[in-house]
Amino acid sequence: MTATTRPAFHLAIPVDDLERVRGFYGGVLGLAEGRSTDHWVDWNFYGHQLVTHVVPVAERVDAGRNPVDGHEVPVPHFGLVLSVEDFHELAGRVRDAGIAFVIEPYLRFAGEPGEQWTMFLRDPAGNALEFKAFRDESQIFAK
C-alpha cells in the first residue's frame, strides 16, 4: 500500500425498512446500490462498502452523547471526509430533502490547524452520520 492509497472499509449497520433506506442512501445521498437481497443492501459509500441489514428494532437509542463545541454528539456515529465543495453540495441535498440535522453544518477550528466543516444527521433507521471537510486534508490529524 502506498502513502496515497487507502484501504476501503466495510461497515454493516442495522435498519428496519429497506425501501426508506433506499430513498435515503440511494436518493438523498446519491449512493450506487450494489448487491442486495430482501434482507440487506450493499452501498458504494464513496468507494467503501456500507451494508444495511434489516434488523427489527423497536426503538433506536444512542449508546451515549459527547459534548463537543457546545453540541451533543451522538455516539456511535460514522461518516466520511469529503472535499469542501462536496460537503456543501451534500448539505444542500439533505436540506432540500427536508431531513433535519442533528447538528447543522458549521466550521470548527477556523484559522487553526485542522480547520474543518462538520455536520451530523440520521438515516431513516436512526443511525447517526457525520460528514466533514477539511480546508487542508493533510491536517486531518493535526494537533
mmCIF file with all atom_site columns, C-alpha atoms in Angstrom:
data_model
loop_
_atom_site.group_PDB
_atom_site.id
_atom_site.type_symbol
_atom_site.label_atom_id
_atom_site.label_alt_id
_atom_site.label_comp_id
_atom_site.label_asym_id
_atom_site.label_entity_id
_atom_site.label_seq_id
_atom_site.pdbx_PDB_ins_code
_atom_site.Cartn_x
_atom_site.Cartn_y
_atom_site.Cartn_z
_atom_site.occupancy
_atom_site.B_iso_or_equiv
_atom_site.pdbx_formal_charge
_atom_site.auth_seq_id
_atom_site.auth_comp_id
_atom_site.auth_asym_id
_atom_site.auth_atom_id
_atom_site.pdbx_PDB_model_num
ATOM 1   C CA . MET A 1 1   ? 0.000   0.000  0.000  1.00 0.00 ? 1   MET A CA 1
ATOM 2   C CA . THR A 1 2   ? 1.402   3.399  -0.960 1.00 0.00 ? 2   THR A CA 1
ATOM 3   C CA . ALA A 1 3   ? 1.033   6.590  1.054  1.00 0.00 ? 3   ALA A CA 1
ATOM 4   C CA . THR A 1 4   ? -1.722  7.794  -1.289 1.00 0.00 ? 4   THR A CA 1
ATOM 5   C CA . THR A 1 5   ? -3.644  4.506  -1.291 1.00 0.00 ? 5   THR A CA 1
ATOM 6   C CA . ARG A 1 6   ? -6.214  3.974  1.425  1.00 0.00 ? 6   ARG A CA 1
ATOM 7   C CA . PRO A 1 7   ? -7.877  0.651  2.128  1.00 0.00 ? 7   PRO A CA 1
ATOM 8   C CA . ALA A 1 8   ? -11.649 0.643  1.771  1.00 0.00 ? 8   ALA A CA 1
ATOM 9   C CA . PHE A 1 9   ? -13.648 -0.014 4.902  1.00 0.00 ? 9   PHE A CA 1
ATOM 10  C CA . HIS A 1 10  ? -16.637 -2.335 5.267  1.00 0.00 ? 10  HIS A CA 1
ATOM 11  C CA . LEU A 1 11  ? -19.344 -1.355 7.726  1.00 0.00 ? 11  LEU A CA 1
ATOM 12  C CA . ALA A 1 12  ? -22.650 -3.156 8.336  1.00 0.00 ? 12  ALA A CA 1
ATOM 13  C CA . ILE A 1 13  ? -25.419 -1.282 10.139 1.00 0.00 ? 13  ILE A CA 1
ATOM 14  C CA . PRO A 1 14  ? -28.946 -2.218 11.253 1.00 0.00 ? 14  PRO A CA 1
ATOM 15  C CA . VAL A 1 15  ? -32.006 -0.727 9.553  1.00 0.00 ? 15  VAL A CA 1
ATOM 16  C CA . ASP A 1 16  ? -35.705 -1.530 9.826  1.00 0.00 ? 16  ASP A CA 1
ATOM 17  C CA . ASP A 1 17  ? -37.051 -0.616 6.357  1.00 0.00 ? 17  ASP A CA 1
ATOM 18  C CA . LEU A 1 18  ? -35.062 -1.191 3.151  1.00 0.00 ? 18  LEU A CA 1
ATOM 19  C CA . GLU A 1 19  ? -37.308 0.995  0.988  1.00 0.00 ? 19  GLU A CA 1
ATOM 20  C CA . ARG A 1 20  ? -36.891 4.032  3.255  1.00 0.00 ? 20  ARG A CA 1
ATOM 21  C CA . VAL A 1 21  ? -33.160 3.306  3.393  1.00 0.00 ? 21  VAL A CA 1
ATOM 22  C CA . ARG A 1 22  ? -33.022 3.118  -0.412 1.00 0.00 ? 22  ARG A CA 1
ATOM 23  C CA . GLY A 1 23  ? -34.676 6.529  -0.581 1.00 0.00 ? 23  GLY A CA 1
ATOM 24  C CA . PHE A 1 24  ? -32.104 7.971  1.816  1.00 0.00 ? 24  PHE A CA 1
ATOM 25  C CA . TYR A 1 25  ? -28.828 6.323  0.765  1.00 0.00 ? 25  TYR A CA 1
ATOM 26  C CA . GLY A 1 26  ? -29.683 5.995  -2.926 1.00 0.00 ? 26  GLY A CA 1
ATOM 27  C CA . GLY A 1 27  ? -31.860 9.089  -3.318 1.00 0.00 ? 27  GLY A CA 1
ATOM 28  C CA . VAL A 1 28  ? -30.690 11.773 -0.892 1.00 0.00 ? 28  VAL A CA 1
ATOM 29  C CA . LEU A 1 29  ? -27.025 10.736 -0.556 1.00 0.00 ? 29  LEU A CA 1
ATOM 30  C CA . GLY A 1 30  ? -26.827 9.575  -4.185 1.00 0.00 ? 30  GLY A CA 1
ATOM 31  C CA . LEU A 1 31  ? -25.005 6.307  -3.460 1.00 0.00 ? 31  LEU A CA 1
ATOM 32  C CA . ALA A 1 32  ? -24.953 3.492  -6.006 1.00 0.00 ? 32  ALA A CA 1
ATOM 33  C CA . GLU A 1 33  ? -26.659 0.284  -4.897 1.00 0.00 ? 33  GLU A CA 1
ATOM 34  C CA . GLY A 1 34  ? -24.681 -2.929 -5.240 1.00 0.00 ? 34  GLY A CA 1
ATOM 35  C CA . ARG A 1 35  ? -25.767 -6.464 -4.435 1.00 0.00 ? 35  ARG A CA 1
ATOM 36  C CA . SER A 1 36  ? -28.920 -6.912 -2.391 1.00 0.00 ? 36  SER A CA 1
ATOM 37  C CA . THR A 1 37  ? -31.499 -9.358 -1.101 1.00 0.00 ? 37  THR A CA 1
ATOM 38  C CA . ASP A 1 38  ? -34.789 -8.865 0.723  1.00 0.00 ? 38  ASP A CA 1
ATOM 39  C CA . HIS A 1 39  ? -32.753 -8.519 3.935  1.00 0.00 ? 39  HIS A CA 1
ATOM 40  C CA . TRP A 1 40  ? -29.707 -6.363 3.056  1.00 0.00 ? 40  TRP A CA 1
ATOM 41  C CA . VAL A 1 41  ? -28.276 -3.881 0.545  1.00 0.00 ? 41  VAL A CA 1
ATOM 42  C CA . ASP A 1 42  ? -24.635 -3.104 -0.314 1.00 0.00 ? 42  ASP A CA 1
ATOM 43  C CA . TRP A 1 43  ? -23.950 0.602  -0.959 1.00 0.00 ? 43  TRP A CA 1
ATOM 44  C CA . ASN A 1 44  ? -20.959 2.216  -2.657 1.00 0.00 ? 44  ASN A CA 1
ATOM 45  C CA . PHE A 1 45  ? -20.166 4.722  0.106  1.00 0.00 ? 45  PHE A CA 1
ATOM 46  C CA . TYR A 1 46  ? -17.611 6.767  -1.854 1.00 0.00 ? 46  TYR A CA 1
ATOM 47  C CA . GLY A 1 47  ? -15.580 3.657  -2.644 1.00 0.00 ? 47  GLY A CA 1
ATOM 48  C CA . HIS A 1 48  ? -16.270 1.959  0.703  1.00 0.00 ? 48  HIS A CA 1
ATOM 49  C CA . GLN A 1 49  ? -18.733 -0.851 1.334  1.00 0.00 ? 49  GLN A CA 1
ATOM 50  C CA . LEU A 1 50  ? -21.654 0.094  3.555  1.00 0.00 ? 50  LEU A CA 1
ATOM 51  C CA . VAL A 1 51  ? -24.192 -2.664 4.118  1.00 0.00 ? 51  VAL A CA 1
ATOM 52  C CA . THR A 1 52  ? -27.661 -2.001 5.508  1.00 0.00 ? 52  THR A CA 1
ATOM 53  C CA . HIS A 1 53  ? -29.075 -5.134 7.174  1.00 0.00 ? 53  HIS A CA 1
ATOM 54  C CA . VAL A 1 54  ? -32.734 -5.401 8.173  1.00 0.00 ? 54  VAL A CA 1
ATOM 55  C CA . VAL A 1 55  ? -32.890 -5.921 11.914 1.00 0.00 ? 55  VAL A CA 1
ATOM 56  C CA . PRO A 1 56  ? -36.235 -5.266 13.567 1.00 0.00 ? 56  PRO A CA 1
ATOM 57  C CA . VAL A 1 57  ? -35.750 -2.533 16.136 1.00 0.00 ? 57  VAL A CA 1
ATOM 58  C CA . ALA A 1 58  ? -38.491 -1.215 18.397 1.00 0.00 ? 58  ALA A CA 1
ATOM 59  C CA . GLU A 1 59  ? -36.594 1.947  19.261 1.00 0.00 ? 59  GLU A CA 1
ATOM 60  C CA . ARG A 1 60  ? -33.173 3.226  18.236 1.00 0.00 ? 60  ARG A CA 1
ATOM 61  C CA . VAL A 1 61  ? -31.074 4.537  21.118 1.00 0.00 ? 61  VAL A CA 1
ATOM 62  C CA . ASP A 1 62  ? -27.616 6.101  21.139 1.00 0.00 ? 62  ASP A CA 1
ATOM 63  C CA . ALA A 1 63  ? -25.017 4.441  23.333 1.00 0.00 ? 63  ALA A CA 1
ATOM 64  C CA . GLY A 1 64  ? -24.249 7.938  24.554 1.00 0.00 ? 64  GLY A CA 1
ATOM 65  C CA . ARG A 1 65  ? -23.558 11.545 23.702 1.00 0.00 ? 65  ARG A CA 1
ATOM 66  C CA . ASN A 1 66  ? -20.359 13.516 23.923 1.00 0.00 ? 66  ASN A CA 1
ATOM 67  C CA . PRO A 1 67  ? -20.249 17.316 24.346 1.00 0.00 ? 67  PRO A CA 1
ATOM 68  C CA . VAL A 1 68  ? -18.247 18.927 21.508 1.00 0.00 ? 68  VAL A CA 1
ATOM 69  C CA . ASP A 1 69  ? -18.254 22.670 20.764 1.00 0.00 ? 69  ASP A CA 1
ATOM 70  C CA . GLY A 1 70  ? -21.497 23.098 22.700 1.00 0.00 ? 70  GLY A CA 1
ATOM 71  C CA . HIS A 1 71  ? -23.232 20.317 20.752 1.00 0.00 ? 71  HIS A CA 1
ATOM 72  C CA . GLU A 1 72  ? -24.264 16.862 21.954 1.00 0.00 ? 72  GLU A CA 1
ATOM 73  C CA . VAL A 1 73  ? -22.578 14.473 19.501 1.00 0.00 ? 73  VAL A CA 1
ATOM 74  C CA . PRO A 1 74  ? -24.352 11.114 19.152 1.00 0.00 ? 74  PRO A CA 1
ATOM 75  C CA . VAL A 1 75  ? -22.231 8.027  19.806 1.00 0.00 ? 75  VAL A CA 1
ATOM 76  C CA . PRO A 1 76  ? -21.794 5.826  17.858 1.00 0.00 ? 76  PRO A CA 1
ATOM 77  C CA . HIS A 1 77  ? -21.638 7.597  14.503 1.00 0.00 ? 77  HIS A CA 1
ATOM 78  C CA . PHE A 1 78  ? -19.787 7.143  11.220 1.00 0.00 ? 78  PHE A CA 1
ATOM 79  C CA . GLY A 1 79  ? -19.215 9.131  8.058  1.00 0.00 ? 79  GLY A CA 1
ATOM 80  C CA . LEU A 1 80  ? -16.678 10.460 5.592  1.00 0.00 ? 80  LEU A CA 1
ATOM 81  C CA . VAL A 1 81  ? -14.226 13.255 4.990  1.00 0.00 ? 81  VAL A CA 1
ATOM 82  C CA . LEU A 1 82  ? -15.344 14.980 1.787  1.00 0.00 ? 82  LEU A CA 1
ATOM 83  C CA . SER A 1 83  ? -13.964 17.888 -0.216 1.00 0.00 ? 83  SER A CA 1
ATOM 84  C CA . VAL A 1 84  ? -15.336 21.268 0.916  1.00 0.00 ? 84  VAL A CA 1
ATOM 85  C CA . GLU A 1 85  ? -17.322 21.536 -2.329 1.00 0.00 ? 85  GLU A CA 1
ATOM 86  C CA . ASP A 1 86  ? -18.839 18.032 -1.939 1.00 0.00 ? 86  ASP A CA 1
ATOM 87  C CA . PHE A 1 87  ? -19.602 18.734 1.729  1.00 0.00 ? 87  PHE A CA 1
ATOM 88  C CA . HIS A 1 88  ? -21.661 21.825 0.931  1.00 0.00 ? 88  HIS A CA 1
ATOM 89  C CA . GLU A 1 89  ? -23.361 20.115 -2.011 1.00 0.00 ? 89  GLU A CA 1
ATOM 90  C CA . LEU A 1 90  ? -24.386 17.213 0.259  1.00 0.00 ? 90  LEU A CA 1
ATOM 91  C CA . ALA A 1 91  ? -25.598 19.615 2.973  1.00 0.00 ? 91  ALA A CA 1
ATOM 92  C CA . GLY A 1 92  ? -27.807 21.251 0.334  1.00 0.00 ? 92  GLY A CA 1
ATOM 93  C CA . ARG A 1 93  ? -29.239 17.888 -0.773 1.00 0.00 ? 93  ARG A CA 1
ATOM 94  C CA . VAL A 1 94  ? -30.013 16.996 2.853  1.00 0.00 ? 94  VAL A CA 1
ATOM 95  C CA . ARG A 1 95  ? -31.770 20.348 3.382  1.00 0.00 ? 95  ARG A CA 1
ATOM 96  C CA . ASP A 1 96  ? -33.673 20.021 0.084  1.00 0.00 ? 96  ASP A CA 1
ATOM 97  C CA . ALA A 1 97  ? -34.878 16.557 1.162  1.00 0.00 ? 97  ALA A CA 1
ATOM 98  C CA . GLY A 1 98  ? -36.296 18.051 4.384  1.00 0.00 ? 98  GLY A CA 1
ATOM 99  C CA . ILE A 1 99  ? -34.025 15.951 6.595  1.00 0.00 ? 99  ILE A CA 1
ATOM 100 C CA . ALA A 1 100 ? -33.343 17.532 9.985  1.00 0.00 ? 100 ALA A CA 1
ATOM 101 C CA . PHE A 1 101 ? -29.731 17.867 11.024 1.00 0.00 ? 101 PHE A CA 1
ATOM 102 C CA . VAL A 1 102 ? -28.730 16.548 14.435 1.00 0.00 ? 102 VAL A CA 1
ATOM 103 C CA . ILE A 1 103 ? -26.013 19.226 14.267 1.00 0.00 ? 103 ILE A CA 1
ATOM 104 C CA . GLU A 1 104 ? -26.262 21.820 11.482 1.00 0.00 ? 104 GLU A CA 1
ATOM 105 C CA . PRO A 1 105 ? -23.199 22.270 9.236  1.00 0.00 ? 105 PRO A CA 1
ATOM 106 C CA . TYR A 1 106 ? -20.670 24.573 10.896 1.00 0.00 ? 106 TYR A CA 1
ATOM 107 C CA . LEU A 1 107 ? -16.974 25.486 10.738 1.00 0.00 ? 107 LEU A CA 1
ATOM 108 C CA . ARG A 1 108 ? -14.689 24.245 13.540 1.00 0.00 ? 108 ARG A CA 1
ATOM 109 C CA . PHE A 1 109 ? -11.180 25.468 14.365 1.00 0.00 ? 109 PHE A CA 1
ATOM 110 C CA . ALA A 1 110 ? -11.407 28.436 11.971 1.00 0.00 ? 110 ALA A CA 1
ATOM 111 C CA . GLY A 1 111 ? -7.918  29.675 11.137 1.00 0.00 ? 111 GLY A CA 1
ATOM 112 C CA . GLU A 1 112 ? -6.325  26.914 13.242 1.00 0.00 ? 112 GLU A CA 1
ATOM 113 C CA . PRO A 1 113 ? -4.703  23.581 12.379 1.00 0.00 ? 113 PRO A CA 1
ATOM 114 C CA . GLY A 1 114 ? -7.404  21.100 11.414 1.00 0.00 ? 114 GLY A CA 1
ATOM 115 C CA . GLU A 1 115 ? -9.931  23.742 10.272 1.00 0.00 ? 115 GLU A CA 1
ATOM 116 C CA . GLN A 1 116 ? -12.981 21.742 9.177  1.00 0.00 ? 116 GLN A CA 1
ATOM 117 C CA . TRP A 1 117 ? -16.645 21.827 8.315  1.00 0.00 ? 117 TRP A CA 1
ATOM 118 C CA . THR A 1 118 ? -18.805 19.222 10.083 1.00 0.00 ? 118 THR A CA 1
ATOM 119 C CA . MET A 1 119 ? -22.454 18.149 10.167 1.00 0.00 ? 119 MET A CA 1
ATOM 120 C CA . PHE A 1 120 ? -24.443 15.328 11.757 1.00 0.00 ? 120 PHE A CA 1
ATOM 121 C CA . LEU A 1 121 ? -27.657 13.707 10.547 1.00 0.00 ? 121 LEU A CA 1
ATOM 122 C CA . ARG A 1 122 ? -29.523 10.420 10.887 1.00 0.00 ? 122 ARG A CA 1
ATOM 123 C CA . ASP A 1 123 ? -30.600 7.864  8.339  1.00 0.00 ? 123 ASP A CA 1
ATOM 124 C CA . PRO A 1 124 ? -34.246 6.654  8.414  1.00 0.00 ? 124 PRO A CA 1
ATOM 125 C CA . ALA A 1 125 ? -33.320 3.881  10.886 1.00 0.00 ? 125 ALA A CA 1
ATOM 126 C CA . GLY A 1 126 ? -31.749 6.343  13.330 1.00 0.00 ? 126 GLY A CA 1
ATOM 127 C CA . ASN A 1 127 ? -28.074 5.641  12.580 1.00 0.00 ? 127 ASN A CA 1
ATOM 128 C CA . ALA A 1 128 ? -26.003 8.801  13.147 1.00 0.00 ? 128 ALA A CA 1
ATOM 129 C CA . LEU A 1 129 ? -23.725 10.006 10.339 1.00 0.00 ? 129 LEU A CA 1
ATOM 130 C CA . GLU A 1 130 ? -21.056 12.719 10.433 1.00 0.00 ? 130 GLU A CA 1
ATOM 131 C CA . PHE A 1 131 ? -19.604 14.302 7.319  1.00 0.00 ? 131 PHE A CA 1
ATOM 132 C CA . LYS A 1 132 ? -16.510 16.514 7.466  1.00 0.00 ? 132 LYS A CA 1
ATOM 133 C CA . ALA A 1 133 ? -14.489 18.649 5.081  1.00 0.00 ? 133 ALA A CA 1
ATOM 134 C CA . PHE A 1 134 ? -11.024 19.968 5.879  1.00 0.00 ? 134 PHE A CA 1
ATOM 135 C CA . ARG A 1 135 ? -9.651  23.185 4.389  1.00 0.00 ? 135 ARG A CA 1
ATOM 136 C CA . ASP A 1 136 ? -6.367  21.238 4.097  1.00 0.00 ? 136 ASP A CA 1
ATOM 137 C CA . GLU A 1 137 ? -6.883  17.466 4.153  1.00 0.00 ? 137 GLU A CA 1
ATOM 138 C CA . SER A 1 138 ? -3.254  16.946 5.159  1.00 0.00 ? 138 SER A CA 1
ATOM 139 C CA . GLN A 1 139 ? -4.284  18.362 8.575  1.00 0.00 ? 139 GLN A CA 1
ATOM 140 C CA . ILE A 1 140 ? -6.826  15.633 9.399  1.00 0.00 ? 140 ILE A CA 1
ATOM 141 C CA . PHE A 1 141 ? -4.714  14.563 12.388 1.00 0.00 ? 141 PHE A CA 1
ATOM 142 C CA . ALA A 1 142 ? -3.119  17.958 13.160 1.00 0.00 ? 142 ALA A CA 1
ATOM 143 C CA . LYS A 1 143 ? -2.942  18.958 16.831 1.00 0.00 ? 143 LYS A CA 1
#
